[in-house]
């Protein structure tokens, strides 16, 4: 399962009675046709047609989530009332569950024009590489739609770790295809960031190695100790009660790791 974001202008998002809709309703484009995204993909008009028919026939509602969080029911903030393809993209009319505190907050954010981006989770049923403007792109011709999400621009476009993840996903998605110059540049940039992160991890591990018993705690594989109790003998205790804490990963690195775990879990249907 993959996800794809759509940044919208304020005029492309309408919400509530002030925009001629019922309370808790909003309309937006979950996908835009014909434009190349950061993956080098282009969604073709008609890509959703068959699956929208499948959803309608099933009698079920396409879920509306916040941030693709599939594990926490609080983040299931509503459902899609209507989804249609027009010349511009996949336009959805969604109803927020205003009894859900998170949904009510998202509604306020949409009406206040504090969020203006949609995303959708999908699998590729049919796609293929084509040459367009003398470069290779990948057309998404038929998709299976799992859900649509309201997402924040900051969490999906501005974090460094997403730049790394987007480049990696682009490579995996294009296995066997020639990478475009843009994707090659993104991958080289991702490589430099990963090398920097690896150097930081090495420094942390070196500090842990120098800490003796602290290494056993970090590794989760303690060695056997003499004595029958769980406590260390008095002689094994540190004689430096004011010892400085060992160096650890930076806040940026920890945030990056957490963000990778959350995003990959959301795409695979697995959450921590």
C-alpha positions as MATLAB code, in Angstrom:
seq = 'XXXXXXXXXXXXXXXXXXXXXXXXXXXXXXXXXXXXXXXXXXXXXXXXXXXXXXXXXXXXXXXXXXXXXXXXXXXXXXXXXXXXXXXXXXXXXXXXXXXXXXXXXXXXXXXXXXXXXXXXXXXXXXXXXXXXXXXXXXXXXXXXXXXXXXXXXXXXXXXXXXXXXXXXXXXXXXXXXXXXXXXXXXXXXXXXXXXXXXXXXXXXXXXXXXXXXXXXXXXXXXXXXXXXXXXXXXXXXXXXXXXXXXXXXXXXXXXXXXXXXXXXXXXXXXXX';
ca = [
       0.000    0.000    0.000;
       1.261    3.463   -0.916;
       0.152    6.992   -0.172;
       0.126   10.091   -2.348;
      -0.379   13.704   -1.270;
      -2.239   16.532   -2.983;
      -1.512   20.128   -2.021;
      -4.498   22.412   -2.658;
      -5.104   26.124   -2.672;
      -7.585   27.571   -0.199;
     -10.201   28.061   -2.922;
     -10.086   24.331   -3.744;
     -11.250   23.369   -0.240;
     -14.785   24.234    0.869;
     -16.236   23.452    4.287;
     -19.485   23.955    6.187;
     -22.516   26.197    5.738;
     -20.420   29.229    4.770;
     -19.466   27.348    1.605;
     -22.970   26.023    0.897;
     -22.460   22.634    2.578;
     -24.066   21.037    5.620;
     -22.367   21.224    9.015;
     -19.309   18.968    9.120;
     -19.057   18.540    5.351;
     -16.167   19.596    3.142;
     -15.088   19.082   -0.453;
     -11.542   18.778   -1.787;
      -9.483   17.006   -4.401;
      -7.868   13.825   -3.100;
      -5.871   13.445   -6.330;
      -4.918   15.628   -9.283;
      -4.594   14.221  -12.793;
      -1.791   14.776  -15.248;
       0.906   16.331  -13.055;
       4.194   14.567  -12.282;
       4.815   14.188   -8.565;
       8.001   13.670   -6.562;
       7.895    9.939   -7.294;
       7.914   10.582  -11.049;
       4.326    9.269  -11.184;
       1.362   10.697  -13.072;
      -2.215    9.745  -12.127;
      -4.210    9.308  -15.325;
      -7.843   10.390  -15.576;
      -9.977    7.267  -15.168;
      -7.568    5.614  -12.726;
     -10.218    5.524   -9.977;
     -13.296    4.743  -12.090;
     -13.421    0.976  -11.610;
     -12.706    1.109   -7.890;
     -15.222    3.865   -7.219;
     -17.807    1.585   -8.835;
     -16.634   -1.251   -6.572;
     -17.022    0.903   -3.465;
     -20.516    1.990   -4.538;
     -21.625   -1.567   -5.222;
     -20.307   -2.747   -1.837;
     -22.526   -0.283    0.024;
     -19.586    0.652    2.242;
     -18.185    4.126    2.791;
     -14.642    5.077    1.866;
     -13.017    5.907    5.226;
     -11.788    9.422    5.964;
      -8.727    9.396    8.217;
      -6.330   11.934    9.605;
      -2.709   11.307    8.654;
      -3.333    7.725    7.417;
      -3.574    6.500   11.015;
      -5.341    3.165   10.559;
      -4.710    1.783   14.032;
      -6.374    4.368   16.278;
     -10.166    4.616   15.839;
     -10.048    8.235   17.018;
      -8.248    9.081   13.780;
     -11.086    7.615   11.707;
     -12.706   11.037   11.515;
     -15.510   10.487    9.013;
     -16.369    9.072    5.622;
     -16.594   10.014    1.966;
     -20.156   10.845    0.967;
     -19.388   11.206   -2.735;
     -16.284   10.686   -4.872;
     -16.202   11.573   -8.566;
     -13.596   12.068  -11.237;
     -13.704   15.333  -13.181;
     -11.227   16.863  -15.615;
      -9.061   18.086  -12.742;
      -8.838   15.079  -10.428;
     -10.604   12.927   -7.856;
     -13.037   15.222   -6.052;
     -14.496   14.046   -2.761;
     -17.295   15.330   -0.572;
     -16.673   14.101    2.957;
     -18.635   14.153    6.195;
     -16.708   14.623    9.428;
     -17.934   12.862   12.575;
     -18.300   15.935   14.780;
     -18.907   13.797   17.874;
     -15.280   12.741   17.525;
     -13.056   15.349   19.217;
     -10.302   14.930   16.638;
     -12.749   15.261   13.764;
     -14.170   18.447   15.294;
     -10.657   19.848   15.592;
      -9.854   18.937   11.979;
     -13.087   20.649   10.911;
     -11.982   23.851   12.645;
      -8.592   23.579   10.960;
     -10.147   23.142    7.515;
     -12.572   26.034    7.968;
      -9.751   28.201    9.270;
      -7.651   27.290    6.192;
      -4.963   25.872    8.494;
      -4.812   22.593    6.554;
      -5.334   22.332    2.822;
      -3.827   19.024    1.808;
      -5.377   15.655    1.068;
      -3.812   12.252    0.559;
      -4.996    8.778   -0.366;
      -3.800    5.223    0.209;
      -3.768    2.935   -2.799;
      -2.367   -0.071   -4.642;
      -1.455   -0.020   -8.319;
      -3.601   -2.323  -10.455;
      -2.302   -1.111  -13.804;
       0.582    1.225  -14.617;
       3.508    1.611  -16.951;
       6.466    3.741  -17.956;
       6.051    6.244  -20.772;
       8.258    8.935  -22.292;
       6.957   12.441  -21.802;
       8.869   15.606  -22.688;
      11.935   13.467  -23.406;
      11.982   11.875  -19.963;
      10.576    8.720  -18.429;
       7.561    8.950  -16.136;
       5.272    6.294  -14.698;
       1.552    6.418  -15.438;
      -0.886    5.180  -12.797;
      -3.774    3.968  -14.963;
      -5.867    1.938  -12.529;
      -5.738    2.156   -8.730;
      -7.341    0.404   -5.781;
      -8.398    3.012   -3.221;
      -8.273    2.182    0.501;
      -8.935    5.516    2.196;
      -8.489    9.260    1.894;
      -6.826   11.368    4.563;
      -6.573   14.952    5.654;
      -2.867   15.638    6.176;
      -0.742   18.589    7.233;
       1.724   20.107    4.801;
       4.514   20.241    7.378;
       4.421   16.542    8.216;
       4.439   15.484    4.573;
       6.588   17.963    2.678;
       8.974   19.825    4.919;
      10.617   17.238    7.184;
      14.054   16.024    6.149;
      13.253   12.426    6.973;
      10.388   12.398    4.446;
      12.802   13.555    1.768;
      14.879   10.477    2.567;
      11.840    8.210    2.637;
      10.382    9.626   -0.585;
      13.623    9.011   -2.430;
      13.818    5.448   -1.091;
      10.202    4.721   -2.017;
      10.821    6.157   -5.463;
      13.677    3.723   -5.996;
      11.643    0.736   -4.781;
       8.647    1.740   -6.895;
      10.828    2.048   -9.980;
      12.760   -1.203   -9.642;
      13.750   -2.254  -13.135;
      13.099    1.219  -14.572;
      15.579    3.957  -15.432;
      15.568    6.704  -12.788;
      14.980   10.258  -13.920;
      17.654   12.879  -13.257;
      15.417   14.397  -10.576;
      15.070   11.103   -8.726;
      18.803   10.422   -9.032;
      19.526   13.780   -7.406;
      17.021   13.017   -4.638;
      18.624    9.639   -3.989;
      22.109   11.131   -3.799;
      20.826   13.713   -1.315;
      19.143   10.932    0.695;
      22.405    8.990    0.698;
      24.286   11.947    2.182;
      21.678   12.334    4.928;
      21.812    8.627    5.766;
      25.603    8.684    5.913;
      25.393   11.584    8.364;
      22.865    9.679   10.479;
      25.104    6.588   10.419;
      28.059    8.638   11.686;
      25.937    9.932   14.556;
      24.841    6.411   15.446;
      28.495    5.284   15.477;
      29.328    8.072   17.914;
      26.469    7.020   20.183;
      27.563    3.370   20.110;
      31.149    4.357   20.914;
      29.930    6.296   23.940;
      27.860    3.299   25.053;
      30.833    0.936   24.634;
      32.860    3.185   26.908;
      30.147    2.952   29.552;
      30.777   -0.691   30.556;
      27.630   -1.974   32.255;
      25.548    0.593   30.395;
      26.328   -1.369   27.224;
      24.645   -4.433   28.725;
      21.525   -2.421   29.464;
      21.393   -0.987   25.954;
      21.930   -4.317   24.207;
      19.397   -6.241   26.281;
      21.915   -9.124   26.679;
      23.385   -8.868   30.187;
      26.312  -11.077   31.064;
      26.235  -13.366   34.102;
      27.055  -11.707   37.441;
      28.258  -13.273   40.639;
      25.961  -13.413   43.644;
      22.421  -14.637   44.106;
      20.476  -11.360   44.196;
      19.439   -9.038   41.406;
      21.481   -6.170   42.814;
      25.138   -5.726   42.010;
      27.687   -6.297   44.812;
      28.732   -3.132   46.565;
      32.146   -3.359   44.944;
      30.582   -3.212   41.480;
      28.810    0.032   42.113;
      30.166    3.187   40.566;
      32.369    5.314   42.772;
      31.406    8.374   40.720;
      27.874    9.296   41.814;
      27.980   12.555   39.875;
      28.948   10.895   36.593;
      27.702   12.786   33.528;
      25.013   10.996   31.461;
      26.283    9.138   28.415;
      25.861   10.766   25.017;
      22.654    9.743   23.213;
      20.993   10.282   19.879;
      19.992   13.812   18.994;
      16.369   14.881   19.194;
      16.357   15.188   15.406;
      17.533   11.604   14.970;
      14.971   10.213   17.416;
      12.190   12.174   15.706;
      13.346   10.898   12.330;
      13.287    7.277   13.514;
       9.814    7.687   15.024;
       8.512    9.320   11.836;
       9.883    6.522    9.630;
       8.281    3.885   11.901;
       4.911    5.645   11.871;
       4.854    6.187    8.114;
       5.969    2.697    7.162;
       3.479    1.213    9.628;
       0.665    3.247    8.124;
       1.515    2.139    4.604;
       1.732   -1.541    5.547;
      -1.304   -1.512    7.800;
       0.901   -2.039   10.882;
       1.264    0.453   13.712;
       3.613    0.344   16.696;
];
